[in-house]
XYZ file of C-alpha atoms in Angstrom:
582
model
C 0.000 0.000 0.000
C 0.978 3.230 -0.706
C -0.492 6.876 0.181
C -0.752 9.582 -2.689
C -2.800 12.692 -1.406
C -4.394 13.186 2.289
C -7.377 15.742 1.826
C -9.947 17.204 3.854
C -13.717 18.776 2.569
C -13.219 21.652 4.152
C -11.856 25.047 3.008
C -7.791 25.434 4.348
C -7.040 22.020 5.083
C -3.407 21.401 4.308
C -2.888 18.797 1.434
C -0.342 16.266 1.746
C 1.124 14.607 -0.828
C 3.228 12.256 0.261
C 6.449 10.518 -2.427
C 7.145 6.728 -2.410
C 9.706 6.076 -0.150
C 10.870 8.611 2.540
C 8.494 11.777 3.674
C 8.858 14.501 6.167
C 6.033 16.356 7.731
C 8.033 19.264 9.864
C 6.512 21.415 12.054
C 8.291 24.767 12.595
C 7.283 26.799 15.698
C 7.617 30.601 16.342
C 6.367 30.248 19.887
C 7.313 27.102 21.987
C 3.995 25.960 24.010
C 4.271 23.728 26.948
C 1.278 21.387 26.160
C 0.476 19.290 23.249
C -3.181 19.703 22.776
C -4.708 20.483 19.632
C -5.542 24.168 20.480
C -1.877 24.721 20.288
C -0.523 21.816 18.493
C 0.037 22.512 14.804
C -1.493 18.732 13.585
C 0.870 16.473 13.274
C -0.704 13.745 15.565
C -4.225 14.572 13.673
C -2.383 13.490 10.478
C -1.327 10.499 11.791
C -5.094 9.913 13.062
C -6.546 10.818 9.995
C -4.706 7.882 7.969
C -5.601 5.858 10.761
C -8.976 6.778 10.143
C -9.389 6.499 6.839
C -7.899 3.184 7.220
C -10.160 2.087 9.230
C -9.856 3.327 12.946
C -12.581 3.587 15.195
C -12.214 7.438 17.348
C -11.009 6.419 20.705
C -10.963 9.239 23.765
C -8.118 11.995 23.869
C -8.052 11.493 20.090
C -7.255 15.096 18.485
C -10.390 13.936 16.119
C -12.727 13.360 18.633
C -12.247 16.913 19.555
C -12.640 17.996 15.724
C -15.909 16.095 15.650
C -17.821 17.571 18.874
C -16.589 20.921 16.965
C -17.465 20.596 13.326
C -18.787 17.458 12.448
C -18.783 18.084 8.632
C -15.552 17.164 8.545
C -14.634 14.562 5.771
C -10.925 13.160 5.274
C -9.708 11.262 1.552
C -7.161 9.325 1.318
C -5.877 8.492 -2.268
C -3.692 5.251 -2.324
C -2.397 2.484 -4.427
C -4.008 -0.987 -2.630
C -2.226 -4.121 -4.849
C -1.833 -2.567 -8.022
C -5.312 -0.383 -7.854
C -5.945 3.375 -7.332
C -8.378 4.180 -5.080
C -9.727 7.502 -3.111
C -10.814 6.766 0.124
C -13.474 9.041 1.903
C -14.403 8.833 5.528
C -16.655 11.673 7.358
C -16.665 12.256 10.964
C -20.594 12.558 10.842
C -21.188 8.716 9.799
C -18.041 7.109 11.131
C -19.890 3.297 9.696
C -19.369 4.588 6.042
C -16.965 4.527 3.492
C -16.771 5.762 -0.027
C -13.971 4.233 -2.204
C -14.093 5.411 -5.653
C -11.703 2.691 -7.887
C -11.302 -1.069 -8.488
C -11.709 -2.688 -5.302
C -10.752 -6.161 -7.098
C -13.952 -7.809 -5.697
C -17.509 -6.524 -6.689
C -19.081 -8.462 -3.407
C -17.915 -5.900 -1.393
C -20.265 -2.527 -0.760
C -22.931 -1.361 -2.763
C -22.615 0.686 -5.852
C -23.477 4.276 -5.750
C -24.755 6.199 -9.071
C -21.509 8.071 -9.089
C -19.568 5.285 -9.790
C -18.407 4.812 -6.064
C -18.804 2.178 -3.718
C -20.369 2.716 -0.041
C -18.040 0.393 2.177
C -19.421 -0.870 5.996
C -16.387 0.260 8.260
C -15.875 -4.273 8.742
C -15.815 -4.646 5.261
C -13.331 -2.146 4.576
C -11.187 -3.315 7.251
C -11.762 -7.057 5.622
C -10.619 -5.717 2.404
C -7.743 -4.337 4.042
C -7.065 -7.235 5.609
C -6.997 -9.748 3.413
C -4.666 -7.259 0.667
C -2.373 -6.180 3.692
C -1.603 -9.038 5.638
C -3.343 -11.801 3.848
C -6.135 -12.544 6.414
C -9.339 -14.564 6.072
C -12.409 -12.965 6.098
C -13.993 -15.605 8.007
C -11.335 -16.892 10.447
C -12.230 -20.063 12.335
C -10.896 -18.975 15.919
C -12.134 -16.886 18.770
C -8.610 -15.491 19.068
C -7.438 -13.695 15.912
C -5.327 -11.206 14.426
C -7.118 -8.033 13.259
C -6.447 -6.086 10.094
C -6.668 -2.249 12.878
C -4.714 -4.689 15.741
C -1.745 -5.321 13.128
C -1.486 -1.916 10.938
C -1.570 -0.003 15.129
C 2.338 -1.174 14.494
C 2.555 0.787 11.328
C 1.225 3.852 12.373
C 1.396 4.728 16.263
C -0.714 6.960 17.834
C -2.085 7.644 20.902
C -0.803 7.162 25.191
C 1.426 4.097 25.724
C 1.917 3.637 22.052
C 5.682 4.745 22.276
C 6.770 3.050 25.916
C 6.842 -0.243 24.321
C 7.786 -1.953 20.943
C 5.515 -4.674 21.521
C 2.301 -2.914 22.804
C 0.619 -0.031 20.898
C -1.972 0.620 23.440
C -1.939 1.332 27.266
C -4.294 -0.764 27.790
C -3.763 -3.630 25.267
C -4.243 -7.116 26.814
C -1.355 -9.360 27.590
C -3.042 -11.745 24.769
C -3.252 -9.207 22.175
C 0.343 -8.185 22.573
C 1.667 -11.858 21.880
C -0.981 -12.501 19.187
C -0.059 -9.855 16.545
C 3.874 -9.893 17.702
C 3.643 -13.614 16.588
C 2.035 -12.864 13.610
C 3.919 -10.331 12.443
C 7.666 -11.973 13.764
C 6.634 -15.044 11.311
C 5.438 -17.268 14.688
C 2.669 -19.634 14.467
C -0.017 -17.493 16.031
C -2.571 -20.147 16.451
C -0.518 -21.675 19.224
C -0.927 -17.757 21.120
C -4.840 -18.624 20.452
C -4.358 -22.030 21.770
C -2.768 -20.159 25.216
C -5.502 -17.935 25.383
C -8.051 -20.068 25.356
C -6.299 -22.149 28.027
C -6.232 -19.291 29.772
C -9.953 -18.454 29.531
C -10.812 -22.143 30.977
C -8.625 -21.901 33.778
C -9.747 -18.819 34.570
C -13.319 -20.218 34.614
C -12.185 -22.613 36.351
C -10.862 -21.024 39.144
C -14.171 -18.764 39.634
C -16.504 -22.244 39.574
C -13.945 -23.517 42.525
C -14.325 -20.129 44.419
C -18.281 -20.559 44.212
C -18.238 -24.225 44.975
C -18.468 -24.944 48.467
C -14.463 -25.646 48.851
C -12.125 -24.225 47.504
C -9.036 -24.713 45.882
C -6.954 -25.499 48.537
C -9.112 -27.669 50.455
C -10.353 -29.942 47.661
C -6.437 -31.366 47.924
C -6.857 -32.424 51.275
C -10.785 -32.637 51.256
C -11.588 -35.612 49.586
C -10.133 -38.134 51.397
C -12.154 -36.833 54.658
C -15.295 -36.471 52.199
C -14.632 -40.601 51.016
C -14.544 -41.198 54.771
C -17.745 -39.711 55.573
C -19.372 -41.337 52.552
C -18.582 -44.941 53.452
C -19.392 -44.460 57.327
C -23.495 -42.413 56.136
C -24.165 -45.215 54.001
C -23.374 -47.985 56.120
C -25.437 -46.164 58.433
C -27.855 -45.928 56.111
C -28.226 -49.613 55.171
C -28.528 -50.482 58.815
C -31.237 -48.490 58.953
C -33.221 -49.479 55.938
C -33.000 -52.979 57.348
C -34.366 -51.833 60.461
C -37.457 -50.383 59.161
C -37.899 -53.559 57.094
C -37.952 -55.676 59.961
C -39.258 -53.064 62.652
C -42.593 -55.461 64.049
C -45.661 -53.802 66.233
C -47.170 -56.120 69.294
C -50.269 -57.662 68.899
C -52.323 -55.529 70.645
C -50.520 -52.559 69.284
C -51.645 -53.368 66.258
C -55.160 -54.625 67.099
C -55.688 -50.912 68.899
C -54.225 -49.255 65.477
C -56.865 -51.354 63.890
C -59.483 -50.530 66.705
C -58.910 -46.847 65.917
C -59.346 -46.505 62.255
C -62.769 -48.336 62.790
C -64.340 -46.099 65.506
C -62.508 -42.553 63.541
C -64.653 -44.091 60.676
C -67.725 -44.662 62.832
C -67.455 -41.375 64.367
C -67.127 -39.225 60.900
C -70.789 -41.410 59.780
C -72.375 -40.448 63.144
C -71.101 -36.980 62.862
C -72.608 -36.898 59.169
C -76.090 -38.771 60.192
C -76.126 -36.211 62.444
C -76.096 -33.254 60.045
C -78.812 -34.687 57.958
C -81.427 -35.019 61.105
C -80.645 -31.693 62.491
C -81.074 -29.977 59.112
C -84.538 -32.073 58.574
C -86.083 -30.994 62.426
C -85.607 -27.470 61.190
C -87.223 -27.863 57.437
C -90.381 -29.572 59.622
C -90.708 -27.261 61.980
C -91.013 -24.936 59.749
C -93.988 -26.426 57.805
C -95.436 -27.252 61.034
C -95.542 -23.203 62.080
C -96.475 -22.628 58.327
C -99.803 -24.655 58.316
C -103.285 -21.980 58.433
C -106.113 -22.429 59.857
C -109.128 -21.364 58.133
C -112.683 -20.501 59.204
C -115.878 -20.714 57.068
C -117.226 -17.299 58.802
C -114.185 -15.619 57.799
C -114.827 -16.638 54.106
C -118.778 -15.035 54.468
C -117.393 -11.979 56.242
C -114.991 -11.491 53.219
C -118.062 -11.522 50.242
C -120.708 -9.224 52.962
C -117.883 -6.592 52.677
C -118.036 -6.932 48.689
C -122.070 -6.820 48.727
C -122.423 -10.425 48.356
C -125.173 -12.642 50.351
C -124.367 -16.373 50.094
C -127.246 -18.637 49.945
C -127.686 -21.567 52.985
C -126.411 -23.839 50.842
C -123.190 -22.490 49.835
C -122.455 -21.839 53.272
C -122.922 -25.752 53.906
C -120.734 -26.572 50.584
C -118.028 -24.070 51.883
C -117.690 -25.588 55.648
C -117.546 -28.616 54.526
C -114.566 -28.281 52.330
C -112.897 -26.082 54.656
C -113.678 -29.475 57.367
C -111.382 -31.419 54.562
C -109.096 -29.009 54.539
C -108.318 -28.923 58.372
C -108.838 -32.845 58.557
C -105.468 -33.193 55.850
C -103.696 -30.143 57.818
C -103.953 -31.695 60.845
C -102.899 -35.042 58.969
C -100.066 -33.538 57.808
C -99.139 -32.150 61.450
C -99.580 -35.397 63.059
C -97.164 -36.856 60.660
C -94.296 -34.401 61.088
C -94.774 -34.226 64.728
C -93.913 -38.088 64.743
C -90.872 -37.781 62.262
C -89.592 -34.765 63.952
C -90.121 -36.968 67.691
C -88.457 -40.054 65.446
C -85.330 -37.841 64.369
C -84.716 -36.671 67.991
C -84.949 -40.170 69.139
C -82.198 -40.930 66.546
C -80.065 -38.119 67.469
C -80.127 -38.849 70.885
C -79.209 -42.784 70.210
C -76.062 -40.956 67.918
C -75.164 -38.637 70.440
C -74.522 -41.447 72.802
C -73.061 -43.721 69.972
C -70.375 -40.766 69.427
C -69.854 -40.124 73.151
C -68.763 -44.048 73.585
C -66.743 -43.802 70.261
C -65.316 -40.753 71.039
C -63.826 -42.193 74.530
C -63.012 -45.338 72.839
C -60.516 -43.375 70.233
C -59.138 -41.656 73.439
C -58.646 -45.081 75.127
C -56.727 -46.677 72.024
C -54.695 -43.270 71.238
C -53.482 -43.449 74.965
C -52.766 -47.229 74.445
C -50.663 -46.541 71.435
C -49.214 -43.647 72.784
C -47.608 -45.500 75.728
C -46.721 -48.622 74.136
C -44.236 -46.119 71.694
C -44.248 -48.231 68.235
C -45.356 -45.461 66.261
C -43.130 -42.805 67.692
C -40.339 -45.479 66.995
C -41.323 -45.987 63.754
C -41.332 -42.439 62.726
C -38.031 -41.686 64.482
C -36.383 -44.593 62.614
C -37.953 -43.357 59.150
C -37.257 -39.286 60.177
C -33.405 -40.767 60.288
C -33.681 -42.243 57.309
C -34.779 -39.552 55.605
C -31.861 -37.232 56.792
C -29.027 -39.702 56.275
C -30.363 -40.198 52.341
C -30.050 -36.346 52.113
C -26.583 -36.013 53.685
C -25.254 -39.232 51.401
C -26.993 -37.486 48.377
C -24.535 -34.070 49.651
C -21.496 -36.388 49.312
C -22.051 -38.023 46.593
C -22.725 -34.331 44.715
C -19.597 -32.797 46.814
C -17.131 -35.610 45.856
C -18.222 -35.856 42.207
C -17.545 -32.645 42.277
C -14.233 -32.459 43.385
C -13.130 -35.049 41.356
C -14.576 -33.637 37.860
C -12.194 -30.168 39.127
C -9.587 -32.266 39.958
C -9.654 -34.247 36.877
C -10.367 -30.434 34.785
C -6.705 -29.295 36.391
C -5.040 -31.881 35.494
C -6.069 -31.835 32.340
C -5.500 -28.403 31.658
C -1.555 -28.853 33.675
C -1.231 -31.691 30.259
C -2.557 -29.471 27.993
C -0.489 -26.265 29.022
C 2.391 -28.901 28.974
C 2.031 -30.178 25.795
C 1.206 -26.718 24.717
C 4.387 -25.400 25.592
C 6.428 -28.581 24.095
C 3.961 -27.312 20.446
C 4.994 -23.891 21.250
C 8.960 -24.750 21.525
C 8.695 -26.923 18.249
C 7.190 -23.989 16.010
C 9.601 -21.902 17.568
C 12.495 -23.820 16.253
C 10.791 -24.619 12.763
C 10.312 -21.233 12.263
C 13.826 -20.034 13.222
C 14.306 -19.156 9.646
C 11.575 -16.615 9.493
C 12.127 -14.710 12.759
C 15.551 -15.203 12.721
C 15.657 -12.339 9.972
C 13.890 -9.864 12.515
C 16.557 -10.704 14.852
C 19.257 -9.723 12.550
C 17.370 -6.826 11.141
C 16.827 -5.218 14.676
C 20.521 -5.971 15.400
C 21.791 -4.009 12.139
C 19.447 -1.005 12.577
C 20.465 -0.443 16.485
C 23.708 -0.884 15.349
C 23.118 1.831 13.113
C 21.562 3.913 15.750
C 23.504 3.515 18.647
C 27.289 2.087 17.130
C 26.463 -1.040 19.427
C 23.372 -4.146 17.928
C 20.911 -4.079 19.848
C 18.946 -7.795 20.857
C 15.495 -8.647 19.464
C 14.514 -11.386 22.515
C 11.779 -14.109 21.614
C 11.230 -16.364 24.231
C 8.857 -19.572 24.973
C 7.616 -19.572 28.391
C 4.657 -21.213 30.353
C 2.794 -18.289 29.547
C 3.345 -18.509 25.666
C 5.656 -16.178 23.917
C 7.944 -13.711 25.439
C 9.362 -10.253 23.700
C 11.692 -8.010 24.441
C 14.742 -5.923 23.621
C 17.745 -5.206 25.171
C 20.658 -2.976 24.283
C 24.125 -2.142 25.693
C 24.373 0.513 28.169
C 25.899 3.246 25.599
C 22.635 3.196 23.982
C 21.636 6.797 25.792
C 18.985 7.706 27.514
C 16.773 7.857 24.607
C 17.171 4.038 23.756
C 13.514 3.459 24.988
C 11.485 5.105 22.380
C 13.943 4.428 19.575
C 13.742 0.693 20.520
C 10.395 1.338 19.041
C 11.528 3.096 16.172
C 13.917 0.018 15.661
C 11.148 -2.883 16.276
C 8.527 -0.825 13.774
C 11.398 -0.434 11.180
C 12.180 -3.886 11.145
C 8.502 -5.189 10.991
C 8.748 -3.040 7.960
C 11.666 -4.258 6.564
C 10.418 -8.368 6.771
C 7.072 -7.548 5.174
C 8.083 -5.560 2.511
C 9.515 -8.699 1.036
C 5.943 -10.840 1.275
C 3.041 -10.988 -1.151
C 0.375 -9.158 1.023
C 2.001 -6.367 2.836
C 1.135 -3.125 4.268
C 4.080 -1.568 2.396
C 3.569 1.716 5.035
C 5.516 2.929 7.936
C 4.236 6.502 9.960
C 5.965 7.745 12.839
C 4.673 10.224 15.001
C 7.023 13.295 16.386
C 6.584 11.314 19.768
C 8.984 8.597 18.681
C 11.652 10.661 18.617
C 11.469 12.272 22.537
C 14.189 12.027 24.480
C 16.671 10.920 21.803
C 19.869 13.097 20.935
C 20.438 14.562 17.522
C 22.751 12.355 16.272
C 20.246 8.895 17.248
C 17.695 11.446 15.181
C 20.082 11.881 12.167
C 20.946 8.081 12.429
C 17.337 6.989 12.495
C 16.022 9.308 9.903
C 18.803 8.107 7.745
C 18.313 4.130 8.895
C 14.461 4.478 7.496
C 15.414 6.442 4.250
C 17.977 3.683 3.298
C 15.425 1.343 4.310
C 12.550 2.367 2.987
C 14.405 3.058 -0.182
C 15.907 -0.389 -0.791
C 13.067 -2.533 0.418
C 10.555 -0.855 -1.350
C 7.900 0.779 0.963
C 6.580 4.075 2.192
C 8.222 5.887 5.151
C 6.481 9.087 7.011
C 7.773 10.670 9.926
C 6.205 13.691 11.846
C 8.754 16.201 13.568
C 9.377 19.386 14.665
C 12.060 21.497 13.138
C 14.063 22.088 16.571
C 14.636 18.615 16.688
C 15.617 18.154 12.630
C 18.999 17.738 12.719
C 19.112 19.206 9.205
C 23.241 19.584 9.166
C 23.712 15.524 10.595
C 20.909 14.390 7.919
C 22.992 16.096 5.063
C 26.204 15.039 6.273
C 24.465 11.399 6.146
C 23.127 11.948 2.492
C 19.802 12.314 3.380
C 18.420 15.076 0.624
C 15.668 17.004 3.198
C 14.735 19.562 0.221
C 13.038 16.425 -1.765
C 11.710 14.558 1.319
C 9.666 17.456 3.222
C 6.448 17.253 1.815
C 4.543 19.499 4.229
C 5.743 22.291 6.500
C 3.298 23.068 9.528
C 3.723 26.590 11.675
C 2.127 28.650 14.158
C 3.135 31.886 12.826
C -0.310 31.763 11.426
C -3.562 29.672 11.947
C -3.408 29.077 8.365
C -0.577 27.585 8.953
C -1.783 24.040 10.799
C -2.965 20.985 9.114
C -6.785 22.344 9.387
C -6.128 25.745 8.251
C -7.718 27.035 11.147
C -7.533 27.394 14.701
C -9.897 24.921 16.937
C-alpha cells in the first residue's frame, strides 16, 4: 500500500502529498507551548489519526479527532492510495463514522454497494476485511475466537495515541497481555494459532478457578478434602443400610396393632355419626317450619270477606263451603300429626347418635393413649425421620465428591494441555527459526546503526506462551527506549516488505523521537530512508524542526529539500494541518 494525497472537505485544510519512499512532515514553531493539545498543536498527531482513520480506525478518547468532531462534524478526510496494483480515493466523514466511499477497483464486486456516481459505499468491517486480506493476507472468516485483526496489526505501522511509544511490543496502554503476543507472533513469522491455543487455556482456567471459588471448597481444600469427604461417605451409608433394614424388619405387638386397627374403625364410625347427624338436624328445622307454616281457616271468615263486597251467600253455599274447609283442616292436621312423629323419630335418633359418638369418642381416646404408651409409632417415625436425613446427607457427598473429582480431573487436564502446549509452542519456535531469525538480525543491524552497538530482538517460549523483548548495551543513551520502538517498527517493515500481502507503510509520530539526541535522530532518519528506499515501501515521519537535525541528515546523504512534503507553523492559523484554529 501506498499513500498519494491526504485531503480534507473543508476550506484550508493542508494537502499532503506524500512521495514513495521517505516523507517529512516538519513542524516549525515561532512560539514554543508547553502542552500538546490540539488548540496549540500545529497537527501532526491529527495526520497520523486521519490515515488511521481512513484506514479504518474507530475514534477512541483523547483522540485530536474526537475533539474535531464535537466541533465541526462536517468534517470529511480522503485518502488516495495504491491498494495491490489499484488506485483508489478513500473518503471517511466524521458525521457517519460506519461509512466509506472508495471510488476505484476494489478487485472484488461483493464488497459494498454501488453508488450512481460510480463509487462504492463500504461498511467500516468490510473495509477493514478488504484491508485485511490485501495487507496481511487474512481470512475474512477466520475459524478462531482469538485472531489477528487487520486495525490490531497496521496499530504497528502507524502509532498513535498514550502508551503507544513506551513499548515496541504494545501499541496501546491498555492492550491485553493476549493481544500483545498474538499480533507480535504474527507479524515476527510465529505460528499465532498456538498464542490462540494459550488464550483459550487461559480463559478455561480462569473459569475454572471462579466455579472452585463458588463451589463450596475451595481450591486449597479440595487437595486435602476428599479423602475426609470418602470417609464420611462410606461411614453415612453404612449407616444408612442399617437403617433401611431396620425399618424392614421393625414389628408392632399384637395388641398394638389390634388398637391401630381398633382406631381406624371407631374414627370411621365417628365421621358417619357426625354426618347422620347433620342430615337429622337440618330435617327438624325444614319440619318445623312447615309445622308453624300450616293456616287455619274458618268458614265465617270466608262469608265476612263476600258481605264486605255486597255479596249474600245462599244456605247452601255456606254448607258446601264448611264442609270443604272441614277437609281441609282434617289433611292439615294429617299432615301435622305426621311431622310431629318424624320430627319426635329424628330426635330419638339423634339422641341414640349422640350417645353412639360419646362411647366412640372415649373409645378413640382409650386406644390413642394405648398406642401412645406402648411407643411403636413414635419409633417408627423416628427410625424413618433418620432415614430420611441420612439419604439427604449421602446425596450431599455423593454431589460434593463428584464434584471435586470432575475439578480435579479439569486441572489436570488443563496442567497436560499447558504442557504439551508449551512442548507445540517450543517446536514452532524452532521450525520457524528461519523466518524470525531475519527480525533478529534486522533489529541488530538497525540499532547498530543507531547507537554504534546491535541491539537484541529477545523471543522467548515460556509457560505463559511467547515472550518479547529488547535489550541494548548501556551506551545506547537515555533515549534508547522510544527508539527501541523506532527500531522494532522499522524492522517489521523491513520483513514484510519482502511478502506478497504487505502493508508496504511505515508513519511515525514526532513522539517517537522524545528524548533521543540529535545524532540517534540523524541516524534513524537516515536508517528508514535507506530502508525504505531499498526494500521498497513508504516511510512518514512527523517532527518538529528544533529537533531536525538538518546539518547531521545532510552530512548522512539524506536530501531534506526532496523529502519534506509538508511544512506546519504557528506563525499563522493558516498555517496548521486544518487551516484554522480549533
Amino acid at each position: 500500500m501506498r499513500i498519494r494525497r491526504i485531503s480534507g472537505n473543508q476550506p484550508g485544510f493542508r494537502e499532503v502529498r506524500l512521495n514513495a519512499g521517505f516523507n517529512l512532515v516538519v513542524a516549525d514553531r515561532a512560539t514554543r507551548s508547553t502542552t500538546d493539545d490540539l488548540r496549540q498543536g500545529l497537527g501532526k498527531t491529527s495526520l497520523v489519526e486521519i490515515i488511521n482513520y481512513c484506514l479504518g480506525a474507530s475514534l477512541g478518547i483523547g483522540q485530536n479527532l474526537m475533539h474535531v468532531k464535537a466541533l465541526d462534524d462536517a468534517w470529511a478526510f480522503t485518502v488516495d492510495l495504491e491498494l495491490d496494483g489499484q488506485e483508489l480515493q478513500v473518503t471517511r466523514g466524521l458525521r457517519r463514522p460506519n461509512e466509506i466511499r472508495v471510488h476505484g477497483d476494489l478487485g472484488d464486486e461483493r464488497i459494498g454497494v454501488l453508488d450512481p456516481d460510480g463509487s462504492r459505499l463500504l461498511r467500516l468491517s468490510e473495509w477493514r476485511a478488504h484491508l485485511g486480506d490485501r495487507c496481511y493476507g487474512l481470512a475474512a472468516d477466520q475459524p478462531h475466537k482469538y485472531v489477528p485483526g487487520f486495525r490490531s496489526l497496521f496499530a504497528y505501522s502507524a502509532r498513535t495515541g498514550p502508551g503507544a511509544f513506551t513499548d515496541p511490543f504494545r501499541v496501546a496502554a491498555e492492550q491485553k497481555a493476549w493481544q500483545v503476543q498474538l499480533n507480535n507472533a504474527f507479524l515476527l513469522g510465529l505460528n499465532w494459532r498456538t498464542v490462540a491455543s494459550w488464550q483459550q487455556l487461559k480463559t478455561d482456567e480462569s473459569a475454572l478457578r471462579m466455579l472452585t471459588e463458588h463451589s463450596e471448597q475451595s481450591v486449597e481444600r479440595m487437595e486435602g478434602g476428599l479423602g475426609e469427604l470418602e470417609s464420611e461417605r462410606i461411614r453415612v451409608a453404612a449407616e444408612l443400610a442399617e437403617l433401611r433394614g431396620s425399618i424392614a424388619d421393625f414389628r408392632v405387638l399384637p395388641q398394638y396393632r389390634e388398637a391401630q386397627q381398633r382406631l381406624d374403625a371407631v374414627t370411621a364410625r365417628i365421621k358417619e355419626l357426625i354426618s347422620e347427624l347433620t342430615v337429622n338436624e337440618n330435617l327438624l328445622a325444614l319440619y318445623a317450619e312447615r309445622v308453624s307454616a300450616e293456616p287455619d281457616v274458618d268458614a265465617a271468615e270466608v262469608a265476612a270477606l263476600y258481605a264486605e263486597v255486597g255479596v249474600t251467600l245462599p244456605d247452601t253455599t255456606r254448607r258446601s263451603l264448611e264442609e270443604v274447609l272441614e277437609f281441609h283442616r282434617t289433611i292439615t292436621r294429617n299432615r301435622r300429626d305426621y311431622l310431629q312423629v318424624e320430627m319426635t323419630r329424628l330426635r330419638t335418633m339423634n339422641a341414640a347418635a349422640q350417645a353412639q359418638l360419646r362411647q366412640l369418642e372415649e373409645e378413640q381416646r382409650q386406644a390413642l393413649r394405648l398406642l401412645s404408651s406402648g411407643g411403636a409409632l413414635d419409633d417408627l417415625a423416628e427410625l424413618q425421620a433418620r432415614f430420611g436425613q441420612l439419604s439427604s446427607r449421602l446425596e450431599t457427598l455423593d454431589r460434593r465428591a463428584e464434584d471435586i473429582r470432575r475439578l480435579r480431573t479439569d486441572l489436570e487436564k488443563l496442567r497436560t494441555q499447558r504442557q504439551i502446549l508449551r512442548q507445540q509452542t517450543f517446536i514452532d519456535h524452532y521450525e520457524r527459526r528461519e523466518q524470525w531469525t531475519g527480525a533478529v538480525a534486522s533489529f541488530a543491524r538497525i540499532t547498530l546503526a543507531l547507537f554504534g552497538e546491535p541491539g537484541d530482538l529477545v523471543i522467548d517460549v515460556t509457560d505463559a506462551g511467547y515472550a518479547f523483548r529488547t535489550r541494548s548495551r548501556p551506551e545506547a543513551g537515555p533515549g534508547s527506549d522510544r527508539l527501541h520502538v523506532f527500531a522494532y517498527d522499522l524492522t517489521l517493515a523491513t520483513i514484510w516488505a519482502d511478502r506478497p500481502h504487505t502493508p508496504g507503510l511505515l508513519v511515525h509520530d514526532s513522539a517517537v523521537f522524545e528524548r533521543a539526541d540529535d545524532r540517534q535522530v540523524a541516524r534513524a532518519l537516515s536508517v528508514a530512508a535507506e530502508q525504505s528506499a531499498a526494500r521498497n515501501f513508504q516511510y512518514v515521519a512527523m517532527i518538529n524542526s528544533d529537533v531536525l537535525p538538518e546539518e547531521e541528515l545532510n552530512a548522512l546523504g539524506v536530501d531534506l529539500d526532496n523529502r519534506i512534503v509538508l511544512r506546519l507553523t504557528d506563525s499563522d492559523p493558516s498555517g496548521a494541518l486544518f487551516g484554522q484554529s480549533f
